[in-house]
Amino acid sequence: MNVKARRTKKQVNVENQAIMLLSKEELDRKIEVIKKELRSYTWRDLETNGKFAKNDKLSFITDDMLIAGCDIGSETHYIRAIDVRGRELSSGAFEFSNTSEGFANAKAWVLALAAKNDKKQIVLGLEPTGHYWFALAAWMISNGISVVQVDPYAVKQSKEIEDNSQLKDDRKDPKLIANLVKDGKYGMPYLPEKVYADMRRLSMFRAQLTEDRIRNINRLHRKLKIYFQEYMDAFGKIDGAFTLEVLKVSAIPLDITALGAEGIKNI
């Protein structure tokens, strides 16, 4: 290759790099514009006459919206993205961790896809799997991305339609979830904020403690029926103040009998 040819090739490479650099700058500019326009919608914003009907759900999914489906895991999530016509915008599933850093990476990934495909809003669909989705949903909503839920049973039924298989696949499920969102088969989660979030957690904690108390009392009744049948006749109440004081001294029927009337009176 002569010197002129090498010089020409080098010039072409420099021009191509300049074009790629400009493209990256343009992409970054589009991402910044989308960030400013992002808005997370909740059921309060979308309900009509106290309900969020099927037509309202379909109307919410617009042509300028990127639809992301997320398969929730305990430590790792997988996400895929489609448009309103069901065309996949991502080359495959994007894997991210169940941490704030992972959530930020997922947001950056969907923002880049939105910029490349001229989308202005983003909606994230997910299955409400245990408690693992709480942190992700709260983070996304606070960062301008709407979050919706799909029924796990609907996802299961959709698997056979996709590839005639009921096998679970972390990389297949996100696309099924995104398609359910596209078709309006989703619901809006209710995530209380501030004092209402505290009240909800305390209410759930109280209900859990009440269940635990009832379960333990039932276990105690069972043991007493086996080892101390006369307990209820003698004391009347399983957790009475006087009863508990007697049991502190002795919990064995023979020892309680040995105390006698005077011994129990002294207690």
XYZ file of C-alpha atoms in Angstrom:
267
model
C 0.000 0.000 0.000
C 1.448 3.402 -0.986
C 1.721 6.444 1.240
C -1.254 8.185 -0.416
C -3.523 5.146 0.210
C -2.456 4.938 3.867
C -3.110 8.645 4.311
C -6.569 8.296 2.712
C -7.472 5.302 4.929
C -6.305 7.131 8.049
C -8.408 10.147 7.105
C -11.501 7.939 6.600
C -10.959 6.296 10.010
C -10.682 9.720 11.675
C -13.901 10.847 9.983
C -15.717 7.663 11.068
C -14.565 8.209 14.675
C -15.836 11.793 14.491
C -19.229 10.550 13.251
C -19.399 7.950 16.059
C -18.426 10.596 18.605
C -21.132 12.920 17.357
C -23.626 10.075 17.489
C -22.712 9.419 21.124
C -23.048 13.105 21.933
C -26.432 13.185 20.213
C -27.514 10.084 22.160
C -26.435 11.650 25.453
C -28.353 14.808 24.568
C -31.499 12.806 23.849
C -31.102 10.919 27.127
C -30.893 14.181 29.064
C -34.072 15.431 27.345
C -35.914 12.199 28.220
C -34.723 12.409 31.844
C -36.281 15.858 32.170
C -39.594 14.697 30.656
C -39.855 11.407 32.573
C -42.841 11.153 34.867
C -43.946 8.249 37.011
C -47.703 7.753 37.154
C -49.573 6.077 40.001
C -53.118 4.760 40.346
C -54.142 8.121 41.829
C -53.218 9.858 38.565
C -54.947 7.362 36.279
C -58.121 6.197 38.010
C -61.489 7.384 36.739
C -64.515 7.332 39.067
C -62.570 5.338 41.617
C -61.300 2.635 39.255
C -58.636 2.007 36.632
C -60.578 0.264 33.848
C -59.235 -1.787 30.913
C -59.751 1.034 28.399
C -57.847 3.404 30.702
C -54.991 0.904 30.886
C -54.812 0.624 27.089
C -54.947 4.413 26.705
C -52.080 4.803 29.158
C -49.764 2.772 26.872
C -48.925 5.265 24.096
C -46.790 5.104 20.934
C -44.013 7.173 22.507
C -43.649 4.799 25.475
C -40.968 2.162 26.008
C -42.413 -0.926 27.709
C -39.990 -2.863 29.886
C -40.713 -6.241 31.452
C -38.760 -7.378 34.498
C -38.410 -10.849 35.988
C -37.839 -10.441 39.727
C -35.307 -12.507 41.647
C -34.001 -12.440 45.205
C -30.591 -11.055 44.159
C -30.698 -10.638 40.360
C -33.347 -9.239 38.000
C -33.675 -9.566 34.213
C -35.251 -6.933 31.995
C -36.273 -6.706 28.309
C -37.918 -3.890 26.363
C -40.508 -3.686 23.560
C -42.550 -0.972 21.850
C -46.320 -0.562 21.733
C -46.563 -2.985 18.785
C -44.630 -5.716 20.586
C -41.404 -5.318 18.635
C -38.392 -6.043 20.824
C -36.102 -3.052 21.199
C -33.374 -4.865 23.118
C -31.069 -7.515 21.664
C -31.584 -9.671 24.741
C -32.208 -9.616 28.481
C -30.289 -7.159 30.633
C -29.159 -8.531 34.003
C -28.847 -6.279 37.054
C -28.502 -6.722 40.804
C -31.117 -6.022 43.461
C -29.201 -2.973 44.721
C -29.367 0.776 44.157
C -26.368 0.474 41.822
C -28.156 -2.250 39.850
C -31.325 -0.135 39.643
C -29.287 2.796 38.296
C -27.726 0.520 35.664
C -31.171 -0.710 34.609
C -32.441 2.855 34.296
C -29.425 3.841 32.201
C -30.071 0.824 29.957
C -33.736 1.646 29.306
C -32.935 5.351 28.842
C -30.404 4.504 26.126
C -32.989 2.293 24.385
C -35.621 5.021 24.694
C -33.269 7.588 23.147
C -32.326 5.288 20.260
C -35.996 4.561 19.498
C -37.427 8.059 20.052
C -39.438 7.132 23.153
C -40.332 9.764 25.739
C -41.798 7.765 28.632
C -40.958 4.420 30.257
C -43.198 1.921 32.027
C -41.832 -1.069 33.923
C -43.945 -4.202 34.330
C -43.139 -6.866 36.910
C -44.548 -9.810 38.819
C -45.152 -9.084 42.534
C -42.796 -11.861 43.684
C -42.692 -11.952 47.485
C -41.084 -8.826 48.897
C -38.212 -8.645 46.420
C -39.969 -6.145 44.135
C -40.618 -3.466 46.809
C -37.206 -1.793 46.642
C -37.067 -1.847 42.828
C -40.582 -0.415 42.429
C -40.030 2.361 44.982
C -36.686 3.305 43.392
C -38.077 3.401 39.837
C -41.154 5.438 40.793
C -39.004 7.971 42.639
C -36.818 8.230 39.515
C -39.607 8.983 37.049
C -40.454 5.494 35.744
C -44.013 4.189 36.078
C -44.337 0.713 37.603
C -47.202 -1.729 36.971
C -47.886 -5.299 38.087
C -48.973 -8.340 36.085
C -50.671 -11.444 37.416
C -48.184 -14.351 37.824
C -50.922 -16.726 36.634
C -51.286 -14.715 33.405
C -47.525 -14.966 32.847
C -47.677 -18.729 33.373
C -50.529 -19.077 30.874
C -48.682 -16.952 28.310
C -45.597 -19.176 28.288
C -47.129 -21.852 26.078
C -48.231 -19.212 23.558
C -44.675 -17.907 23.289
C -42.791 -21.179 22.690
C -45.141 -24.037 23.634
C -43.270 -24.604 26.894
C -44.217 -24.108 30.539
C -40.571 -24.086 31.669
C -39.500 -21.007 33.613
C -36.817 -18.903 31.957
C -35.474 -15.712 33.526
C -34.756 -14.351 30.054
C -38.094 -15.357 28.517
C -40.392 -14.142 31.296
C -39.503 -10.414 30.959
C -40.765 -10.371 27.368
C -44.004 -12.115 28.379
C -44.504 -9.542 31.139
C -43.858 -6.651 28.721
C -46.407 -8.049 26.253
C -49.050 -8.341 28.995
C -48.452 -4.685 29.864
C -48.769 -3.749 26.179
C -52.169 -5.474 26.052
C -53.439 -3.654 29.145
C -53.373 -6.758 31.346
C -51.820 -5.134 34.384
C -52.640 -3.315 37.581
C -51.164 -0.371 39.434
C -49.469 -1.173 42.765
C -50.389 0.901 45.800
C -47.211 2.052 47.538
C -48.047 4.278 50.526
C -45.683 7.109 51.382
C -44.438 8.872 54.521
C -46.707 8.378 57.550
C -49.054 6.096 55.593
C -46.146 3.762 54.795
C -45.265 3.629 58.514
C -48.884 2.924 59.454
C -49.085 0.117 56.906
C -45.886 -1.531 58.164
C -46.959 -1.217 61.818
C -50.410 -2.591 61.014
C -48.875 -5.596 59.234
C -46.435 -6.100 62.131
C -49.280 -6.009 64.674
C -51.284 -8.547 62.647
C -48.226 -10.809 62.500
C -47.667 -10.570 66.269
C -51.341 -11.358 66.891
C -51.107 -14.463 64.703
C -47.939 -15.570 66.500
C -49.598 -15.088 69.900
C -52.659 -17.156 68.928
C -50.444 -19.874 67.454
C -48.338 -20.097 70.629
C -51.405 -20.165 72.905
C -52.839 -23.045 70.867
C -49.559 -24.908 71.247
C -49.650 -24.327 75.000
C -53.247 -25.614 75.198
C -52.157 -28.770 73.410
C -49.314 -29.406 75.856
C -51.564 -28.787 78.865
C -54.145 -31.262 77.561
C -51.393 -33.870 77.415
C -49.457 -33.181 80.654
C -51.743 -31.103 82.928
C -55.416 -31.852 82.226
C -56.632 -30.171 85.428
C -54.964 -26.846 84.646
C -58.051 -24.986 83.339
C -60.270 -26.322 86.139
C -57.727 -25.270 88.764
C -56.775 -21.831 87.430
C -59.537 -20.917 84.968
C -57.324 -18.780 82.726
C -54.231 -19.831 80.875
C -52.392 -16.500 81.211
C -53.893 -14.991 84.371
C -51.584 -12.945 86.646
C -52.020 -15.308 89.647
C -51.597 -18.379 87.447
C -48.309 -17.124 86.046
C -46.981 -16.371 89.552
C -47.771 -19.937 90.656
C -46.065 -21.374 87.598
C -42.935 -19.351 88.383
C -42.670 -21.299 91.657
C -43.535 -24.644 90.137
C -44.984 -25.769 86.809
C -45.317 -29.472 87.729
C -48.774 -30.654 88.980
C -47.318 -32.756 91.824
C -45.240 -29.832 93.130
C -48.237 -27.483 92.999
C -50.284 -30.033 94.963
C -47.474 -30.300 97.516
C -47.637 -26.529 98.133
C -51.085 -26.929 99.641
C -53.617 -24.182 100.233
C -51.337 -22.188 102.525
C -48.426 -22.333 100.125
C -50.561 -21.053 97.280
C -51.999 -18.284 99.489
C -48.475 -17.167 100.353
C -47.713 -16.857 96.632
